């Protein structure tokens, strides 16, 4: 387990976050630490950084600071998609994404604004989207191999984390539904697709199932030998050494009328999370809640 010396420096996390991303972002560092710990634990495959504004320069500064620090002995990589920044571990991400495609672990739902109500994405478009997803994974793998080859020559810190920029893949945004790409990268079992993501969708006032996975994180619960010390350090930095804090790992919606089309994928997703929780001996700290909501506006 992480020793006492590791925990004594944890007040510096706030300073690292503030210096890397600006004073306005300082209040989000606790959420970030648990999200990164969850990536290392395998509970999340990636994090879309949407707490506050972050660009590539600030993201590399933050991960570089963490990589240079002895508190965390694992690497978090950076993935850039357009102007958006994801934090992840690229090798596990690629493996997970390939598996989700091969095993059809998600349902694609068409929520285009021209529709009167959402529907399962029709086969021809779904095949095109699946091919786009395969293209994303192929590009990730190619760029990962390239970064493995070249990054040690560029910067000593880069040997401890990788940066992959997929922005060039999405130059013609009319060919892509970026919210679908995000859902794919984040590992959602239900992924929304929209013909024109910049326009309204058809989810307004539609009854939705909302699924929320919560992690009651605490240092004391992370006692399994399967859990790396750095995860205890990150959780201690967020919650304190002797406290726990509830953190939402996933939150997504899906139309109630289409539940029979995605119920199997959601059940398998929950089962996979539960099995991992049992392996890590934290299943009692993972709670999946299903509620019903009707929203005046749904952002993709």
PDB file of C-alpha atoms in Angstrom, residues 33-253:
ATOM      1  CA  UNK A  33      -8.024  12.189  -9.685  1.00  0.00           C
ATOM      2  CA  UNK A  34     -10.822   9.644  -9.189  1.00  0.00           C
ATOM      3  CA  UNK A  35     -11.470   9.478 -12.930  1.00  0.00           C
ATOM      4  CA  UNK A  36      -7.791   8.778 -13.601  1.00  0.00           C
ATOM      5  CA  UNK A  37      -7.737   6.164 -10.827  1.00  0.00           C
ATOM      6  CA  UNK A  38     -10.813   4.578 -12.442  1.00  0.00           C
ATOM      7  CA  UNK A  39      -8.979   4.381 -15.766  1.00  0.00           C
ATOM      8  CA  UNK A  40      -6.046   2.641 -14.079  1.00  0.00           C
ATOM      9  CA  UNK A  41      -8.506   0.255 -12.384  1.00  0.00           C
ATOM     10  CA  UNK A  42     -10.184  -0.494 -15.719  1.00  0.00           C
ATOM     11  CA  UNK A  43     -13.574   0.865 -14.621  1.00  0.00           C
ATOM     12  CA  UNK A  44     -13.392   3.575 -17.305  1.00  0.00           C
ATOM     13  CA  UNK A  45     -11.646   3.218 -20.644  1.00  0.00           C
ATOM     14  CA  UNK A  46     -11.295   6.959 -21.209  1.00  0.00           C
ATOM     15  CA  UNK A  47     -12.185  10.365 -19.799  1.00  0.00           C
ATOM     16  CA  UNK A  48     -13.499  13.232 -21.905  1.00  0.00           C
ATOM     17  CA  UNK A  49     -12.200  16.281 -20.059  1.00  0.00           C
ATOM     18  CA  UNK A  50     -15.256  18.519 -19.918  1.00  0.00           C
ATOM     19  CA  UNK A  51     -14.937  19.914 -16.380  1.00  0.00           C
ATOM     20  CA  UNK A  52     -13.369  23.090 -17.734  1.00  0.00           C
ATOM     21  CA  UNK A  53     -11.493  24.359 -20.769  1.00  0.00           C
ATOM     22  CA  UNK A  54      -8.358  22.418 -21.607  1.00  0.00           C
ATOM     23  CA  UNK A  55      -6.245  22.513 -24.742  1.00  0.00           C
ATOM     24  CA  UNK A  56      -3.435  20.248 -25.867  1.00  0.00           C
ATOM     25  CA  UNK A  57      -0.761  22.442 -24.311  1.00  0.00           C
ATOM     26  CA  UNK A  58      -2.406  22.444 -20.884  1.00  0.00           C
ATOM     27  CA  UNK A  59      -3.228  18.737 -21.069  1.00  0.00           C
ATOM     28  CA  UNK A  60       0.374  17.793 -21.843  1.00  0.00           C
ATOM     29  CA  UNK A  61       1.563  20.084 -19.062  1.00  0.00           C
ATOM     30  CA  UNK A  62      -0.762  18.355 -16.586  1.00  0.00           C
ATOM     31  CA  UNK A  63       0.087  14.788 -17.612  1.00  0.00           C
ATOM     32  CA  UNK A  64       3.766  15.710 -17.855  1.00  0.00           C
ATOM     33  CA  UNK A  65       3.692  17.000 -14.279  1.00  0.00           C
ATOM     34  CA  UNK A  66       2.012  13.806 -13.103  1.00  0.00           C
ATOM     35  CA  UNK A  67       4.416  11.631 -15.112  1.00  0.00           C
ATOM     36  CA  UNK A  68       7.416  13.375 -13.557  1.00  0.00           C
ATOM     37  CA  UNK A  69       5.991  12.919 -10.072  1.00  0.00           C
ATOM     38  CA  UNK A  70       6.863   9.880  -7.992  1.00  0.00           C
ATOM     39  CA  UNK A  71       3.333   9.661  -6.552  1.00  0.00           C
ATOM     40  CA  UNK A  72       1.923   7.975  -9.661  1.00  0.00           C
ATOM     41  CA  UNK A  73       3.922   5.189 -11.265  1.00  0.00           C
ATOM     42  CA  UNK A  74       1.465   4.529 -14.115  1.00  0.00           C
ATOM     43  CA  UNK A  75       0.997   6.425 -17.331  1.00  0.00           C
ATOM     44  CA  UNK A  76      -2.127   8.228 -18.514  1.00  0.00           C
ATOM     45  CA  UNK A  77      -2.046   9.012 -22.222  1.00  0.00           C
ATOM     46  CA  UNK A  78      -3.640  11.896 -24.124  1.00  0.00           C
ATOM     47  CA  UNK A  79      -5.986  11.527 -27.089  1.00  0.00           C
ATOM     48  CA  UNK A  80      -7.013  14.617 -29.075  1.00  0.00           C
ATOM     49  CA  UNK A  81     -10.199  14.570 -31.155  1.00  0.00           C
ATOM     50  CA  UNK A  82     -10.781  17.939 -32.792  1.00  0.00           C
ATOM     51  CA  UNK A  83     -10.629  20.474 -29.975  1.00  0.00           C
ATOM     52  CA  UNK A  84     -11.536  17.849 -27.376  1.00  0.00           C
ATOM     53  CA  UNK A  85      -9.125  16.131 -25.004  1.00  0.00           C
ATOM     54  CA  UNK A  86      -9.446  12.577 -23.715  1.00  0.00           C
ATOM     55  CA  UNK A  87      -7.275  11.002 -21.032  1.00  0.00           C
ATOM     56  CA  UNK A  88      -6.849   7.250 -21.348  1.00  0.00           C
ATOM     57  CA  UNK A  89      -4.430   4.335 -21.504  1.00  0.00           C
ATOM     58  CA  UNK A  90      -4.078   3.796 -25.215  1.00  0.00           C
ATOM     59  CA  UNK A  91      -3.195   0.101 -25.358  1.00  0.00           C
ATOM     60  CA  UNK A  92      -6.133  -1.061 -23.193  1.00  0.00           C
ATOM     61  CA  UNK A  93      -8.388   1.421 -25.012  1.00  0.00           C
ATOM     62  CA  UNK A  94      -7.564  -0.037 -28.422  1.00  0.00           C
ATOM     63  CA  UNK A  95      -8.113  -3.571 -27.157  1.00  0.00           C
ATOM     64  CA  UNK A  96     -11.463  -2.639 -25.588  1.00  0.00           C
ATOM     65  CA  UNK A  97     -12.671  -0.784 -28.674  1.00  0.00           C
ATOM     66  CA  UNK A  98     -11.896  -3.717 -30.971  1.00  0.00           C
ATOM     67  CA  UNK A  99     -13.755  -6.048 -28.648  1.00  0.00           C
ATOM     68  CA  UNK A 100     -16.833  -3.818 -28.485  1.00  0.00           C
ATOM     69  CA  UNK A 101     -17.010  -3.783 -32.295  1.00  0.00           C
ATOM     70  CA  UNK A 102     -16.421  -7.522 -32.730  1.00  0.00           C
ATOM     71  CA  UNK A 103     -18.910  -8.448 -29.992  1.00  0.00           C
ATOM     72  CA  UNK A 104     -21.462  -5.735 -30.894  1.00  0.00           C
ATOM     73  CA  UNK A 105     -21.494  -4.465 -27.318  1.00  0.00           C
ATOM     74  CA  UNK A 106     -23.462  -1.297 -28.086  1.00  0.00           C
ATOM     75  CA  UNK A 107     -26.707  -0.246 -29.760  1.00  0.00           C
ATOM     76  CA  UNK A 108     -26.797   2.686 -32.192  1.00  0.00           C
ATOM     77  CA  UNK A 109     -29.883   4.884 -31.897  1.00  0.00           C
ATOM     78  CA  UNK A 110     -30.874   7.483 -34.495  1.00  0.00           C
ATOM     79  CA  UNK A 111     -31.982  10.732 -32.832  1.00  0.00           C
ATOM     80  CA  UNK A 112     -31.869  12.979 -35.917  1.00  0.00           C
ATOM     81  CA  UNK A 113     -33.980  16.113 -35.651  1.00  0.00           C
ATOM     82  CA  UNK A 114     -36.043  15.231 -38.732  1.00  0.00           C
ATOM     83  CA  UNK A 115     -37.493  12.188 -36.953  1.00  0.00           C
ATOM     84  CA  UNK A 116     -40.661  12.375 -34.896  1.00  0.00           C
ATOM     85  CA  UNK A 117     -39.194   9.908 -32.401  1.00  0.00           C
ATOM     86  CA  UNK A 118     -35.881   8.088 -31.919  1.00  0.00           C
ATOM     87  CA  UNK A 119     -35.348   4.720 -33.583  1.00  0.00           C
ATOM     88  CA  UNK A 120     -32.673   2.070 -33.890  1.00  0.00           C
ATOM     89  CA  UNK A 121     -30.248   3.184 -36.604  1.00  0.00           C
ATOM     90  CA  UNK A 122     -31.116   1.557 -39.910  1.00  0.00           C
ATOM     91  CA  UNK A 123     -28.774  -1.140 -41.175  1.00  0.00           C
ATOM     92  CA  UNK A 124     -27.093   0.693 -44.070  1.00  0.00           C
ATOM     93  CA  UNK A 125     -26.097   3.687 -41.949  1.00  0.00           C
ATOM     94  CA  UNK A 126     -25.185   1.458 -39.002  1.00  0.00           C
ATOM     95  CA  UNK A 127     -22.745  -0.477 -41.214  1.00  0.00           C
ATOM     96  CA  UNK A 128     -21.149   2.804 -42.298  1.00  0.00           C
ATOM     97  CA  UNK A 129     -20.801   3.964 -38.681  1.00  0.00           C
ATOM     98  CA  UNK A 130     -19.281   0.625 -37.659  1.00  0.00           C
ATOM     99  CA  UNK A 131     -16.766   0.970 -40.483  1.00  0.00           C
ATOM    100  CA  UNK A 132     -15.916   4.464 -39.222  1.00  0.00           C
ATOM    101  CA  UNK A 133     -15.378   3.048 -35.738  1.00  0.00           C
ATOM    102  CA  UNK A 134     -13.033   0.390 -37.163  1.00  0.00           C
ATOM    103  CA  UNK A 135     -11.169   3.158 -38.969  1.00  0.00           C
ATOM    104  CA  UNK A 136     -10.754   5.003 -35.661  1.00  0.00           C
ATOM    105  CA  UNK A 137      -9.272   1.921 -33.999  1.00  0.00           C
ATOM    106  CA  UNK A 138      -6.930   1.264 -36.943  1.00  0.00           C
ATOM    107  CA  UNK A 139      -5.733   4.882 -36.834  1.00  0.00           C
ATOM    108  CA  UNK A 140      -5.240   4.697 -33.082  1.00  0.00           C
ATOM    109  CA  UNK A 141      -3.152   1.562 -33.416  1.00  0.00           C
ATOM    110  CA  UNK A 142      -1.066   3.009 -36.233  1.00  0.00           C
ATOM    111  CA  UNK A 143      -0.391   6.239 -34.351  1.00  0.00           C
ATOM    112  CA  UNK A 144       0.313   4.364 -31.130  1.00  0.00           C
ATOM    113  CA  UNK A 145       2.962   2.261 -32.854  1.00  0.00           C
ATOM    114  CA  UNK A 146       4.436   5.421 -34.360  1.00  0.00           C
ATOM    115  CA  UNK A 147       4.546   7.121 -30.952  1.00  0.00           C
ATOM    116  CA  UNK A 148       6.206   4.030 -29.472  1.00  0.00           C
ATOM    117  CA  UNK A 149       8.895   4.332 -32.113  1.00  0.00           C
ATOM    118  CA  UNK A 150       9.515   8.076 -32.066  1.00  0.00           C
ATOM    119  CA  UNK A 151       8.524   9.576 -28.731  1.00  0.00           C
ATOM    120  CA  UNK A 152      11.702   8.586 -26.808  1.00  0.00           C
ATOM    121  CA  UNK A 153      13.714  10.631 -29.313  1.00  0.00           C
ATOM    122  CA  UNK A 154      11.524  13.690 -28.863  1.00  0.00           C
ATOM    123  CA  UNK A 155      11.270  14.216 -25.148  1.00  0.00           C
ATOM    124  CA  UNK A 156      12.323  12.227 -22.097  1.00  0.00           C
ATOM    125  CA  UNK A 157       8.945  12.813 -20.463  1.00  0.00           C
ATOM    126  CA  UNK A 158       7.186  11.427 -23.550  1.00  0.00           C
ATOM    127  CA  UNK A 159       8.599   7.986 -22.743  1.00  0.00           C
ATOM    128  CA  UNK A 160       6.233   8.019 -19.766  1.00  0.00           C
ATOM    129  CA  UNK A 161       3.061   8.992 -21.614  1.00  0.00           C
ATOM    130  CA  UNK A 162       1.859   9.100 -25.201  1.00  0.00           C
ATOM    131  CA  UNK A 163      -0.025  11.718 -27.182  1.00  0.00           C
ATOM    132  CA  UNK A 164      -2.163  10.741 -30.167  1.00  0.00           C
ATOM    133  CA  UNK A 165      -3.992  13.313 -32.301  1.00  0.00           C
ATOM    134  CA  UNK A 166      -6.902  11.931 -34.332  1.00  0.00           C
ATOM    135  CA  UNK A 167      -8.149  15.356 -35.432  1.00  0.00           C
ATOM    136  CA  UNK A 168      -7.081  14.811 -39.045  1.00  0.00           C
ATOM    137  CA  UNK A 169      -9.536  11.948 -39.304  1.00  0.00           C
ATOM    138  CA  UNK A 170     -12.505  14.271 -38.737  1.00  0.00           C
ATOM    139  CA  UNK A 171     -11.644  17.173 -41.052  1.00  0.00           C
ATOM    140  CA  UNK A 172     -14.859  16.628 -43.022  1.00  0.00           C
ATOM    141  CA  UNK A 173     -17.293  16.763 -40.111  1.00  0.00           C
ATOM    142  CA  UNK A 174     -20.285  16.154 -42.394  1.00  0.00           C
ATOM    143  CA  UNK A 175     -19.141  12.546 -42.753  1.00  0.00           C
ATOM    144  CA  UNK A 176     -19.053  11.977 -38.998  1.00  0.00           C
ATOM    145  CA  UNK A 177     -21.373  12.220 -36.036  1.00  0.00           C
ATOM    146  CA  UNK A 178     -18.905  13.383 -33.397  1.00  0.00           C
ATOM    147  CA  UNK A 179     -21.212  12.603 -30.420  1.00  0.00           C
ATOM    148  CA  UNK A 180     -21.276   8.991 -31.674  1.00  0.00           C
ATOM    149  CA  UNK A 181     -17.487   8.964 -31.749  1.00  0.00           C
ATOM    150  CA  UNK A 182     -17.428  10.211 -28.155  1.00  0.00           C
ATOM    151  CA  UNK A 183     -19.896   7.538 -27.039  1.00  0.00           C
ATOM    152  CA  UNK A 184     -17.741   4.891 -28.704  1.00  0.00           C
ATOM    153  CA  UNK A 185     -14.505   6.139 -27.114  1.00  0.00           C
ATOM    154  CA  UNK A 186     -16.148   6.380 -23.681  1.00  0.00           C
ATOM    155  CA  UNK A 187     -17.520   2.839 -23.837  1.00  0.00           C
ATOM    156  CA  UNK A 188     -21.263   3.510 -23.657  1.00  0.00           C
ATOM    157  CA  UNK A 189     -23.568   0.536 -24.367  1.00  0.00           C
ATOM    158  CA  UNK A 190     -26.063   2.923 -26.004  1.00  0.00           C
ATOM    159  CA  UNK A 191     -24.708   5.392 -28.557  1.00  0.00           C
ATOM    160  CA  UNK A 192     -26.725   8.210 -30.112  1.00  0.00           C
ATOM    161  CA  UNK A 193     -26.300   9.007 -33.809  1.00  0.00           C
ATOM    162  CA  UNK A 194     -27.568  12.172 -35.458  1.00  0.00           C
ATOM    163  CA  UNK A 195     -27.583  13.130 -39.129  1.00  0.00           C
ATOM    164  CA  UNK A 196     -26.564  16.667 -38.228  1.00  0.00           C
ATOM    165  CA  UNK A 197     -25.209  16.948 -34.685  1.00  0.00           C
ATOM    166  CA  UNK A 198     -25.203  20.760 -34.855  1.00  0.00           C
ATOM    167  CA  UNK A 199     -29.000  20.821 -35.224  1.00  0.00           C
ATOM    168  CA  UNK A 200     -31.765  19.839 -32.812  1.00  0.00           C
ATOM    169  CA  UNK A 201     -32.356  16.166 -32.078  1.00  0.00           C
ATOM    170  CA  UNK A 202     -35.661  14.366 -31.495  1.00  0.00           C
ATOM    171  CA  UNK A 203     -35.138  13.619 -27.781  1.00  0.00           C
ATOM    172  CA  UNK A 204     -37.013  16.670 -26.485  1.00  0.00           C
ATOM    173  CA  UNK A 205     -39.676  15.586 -23.949  1.00  0.00           C
ATOM    174  CA  UNK A 206     -39.086  11.925 -24.840  1.00  0.00           C
ATOM    175  CA  UNK A 207     -39.221   9.599 -21.790  1.00  0.00           C
ATOM    176  CA  UNK A 208     -35.703   8.300 -21.191  1.00  0.00           C
ATOM    177  CA  UNK A 209     -34.026   5.740 -19.003  1.00  0.00           C
ATOM    178  CA  UNK A 210     -31.066   7.321 -17.256  1.00  0.00           C
ATOM    179  CA  UNK A 211     -28.324   4.961 -16.109  1.00  0.00           C
ATOM    180  CA  UNK A 212     -25.824   6.230 -13.571  1.00  0.00           C
ATOM    181  CA  UNK A 213     -22.859   4.237 -12.251  1.00  0.00           C
ATOM    182  CA  UNK A 214     -21.483   5.585  -8.964  1.00  0.00           C
ATOM    183  CA  UNK A 215     -18.189   4.658  -7.311  1.00  0.00           C
ATOM    184  CA  UNK A 216     -17.962   5.124  -3.537  1.00  0.00           C
ATOM    185  CA  UNK A 217     -14.219   5.667  -3.512  1.00  0.00           C
ATOM    186  CA  UNK A 218     -12.056   5.396  -0.417  1.00  0.00           C
ATOM    187  CA  UNK A 219      -8.508   4.333   0.362  1.00  0.00           C
ATOM    188  CA  UNK A 220      -9.706   1.740   2.879  1.00  0.00           C
ATOM    189  CA  UNK A 221     -11.818  -0.067   0.264  1.00  0.00           C
ATOM    190  CA  UNK A 222      -8.908  -0.359  -2.184  1.00  0.00           C
ATOM    191  CA  UNK A 223      -7.195  -3.139  -0.249  1.00  0.00           C
ATOM    192  CA  UNK A 224      -7.027  -5.868  -2.907  1.00  0.00           C
ATOM    193  CA  UNK A 225      -3.580  -6.930  -4.097  1.00  0.00           C
ATOM    194  CA  UNK A 226      -4.970  -6.471  -7.638  1.00  0.00           C
ATOM    195  CA  UNK A 227      -5.092  -2.698  -7.112  1.00  0.00           C
ATOM    196  CA  UNK A 228      -1.949  -0.663  -7.865  1.00  0.00           C
ATOM    197  CA  UNK A 229      -0.658   1.680  -5.155  1.00  0.00           C
ATOM    198  CA  UNK A 230      -1.050   4.715  -7.404  1.00  0.00           C
ATOM    199  CA  UNK A 231      -4.849   4.294  -7.338  1.00  0.00           C
ATOM    200  CA  UNK A 232      -4.848   4.567  -3.545  1.00  0.00           C
ATOM    201  CA  UNK A 233      -2.692   7.651  -3.834  1.00  0.00           C
ATOM    202  CA  UNK A 234      -5.046   9.268  -6.351  1.00  0.00           C
ATOM    203  CA  UNK A 235      -8.154   8.457  -4.292  1.00  0.00           C
ATOM    204  CA  UNK A 236      -6.468   9.762  -1.136  1.00  0.00           C
ATOM    205  CA  UNK A 237      -5.718  12.988  -2.990  1.00  0.00           C
ATOM    206  CA  UNK A 238      -9.389  13.350  -3.839  1.00  0.00           C
ATOM    207  CA  UNK A 239     -11.212  12.073  -0.754  1.00  0.00           C
ATOM    208  CA  UNK A 240      -8.595  12.214   1.984  1.00  0.00           C
ATOM    209  CA  UNK A 241      -6.900   9.218   3.526  1.00  0.00           C
ATOM    210  CA  UNK A 242      -9.737   8.266   5.884  1.00  0.00           C
ATOM    211  CA  UNK A 243     -12.816   9.478   3.983  1.00  0.00           C
ATOM    212  CA  UNK A 244     -14.951   8.256   1.114  1.00  0.00           C
ATOM    213  CA  UNK A 245     -16.604  10.184  -1.687  1.00  0.00           C
ATOM    214  CA  UNK A 246     -19.285   9.273  -4.205  1.00  0.00           C
ATOM    215  CA  UNK A 247     -18.246   9.867  -7.787  1.00  0.00           C
ATOM    216  CA  UNK A 248     -20.289   9.341 -10.959  1.00  0.00           C
ATOM    217  CA  UNK A 249     -18.270   7.236 -13.394  1.00  0.00           C
ATOM    218  CA  UNK A 250     -20.938   6.948 -16.100  1.00  0.00           C
ATOM    219  CA  UNK A 251     -24.217   8.681 -16.837  1.00  0.00           C
ATOM    220  CA  UNK A 252     -26.118   8.120 -20.060  1.00  0.00           C
ATOM    221  CA  UNK A 253     -29.697   7.994 -21.318  1.00  0.00           C
TER     222      UNK A 253
END
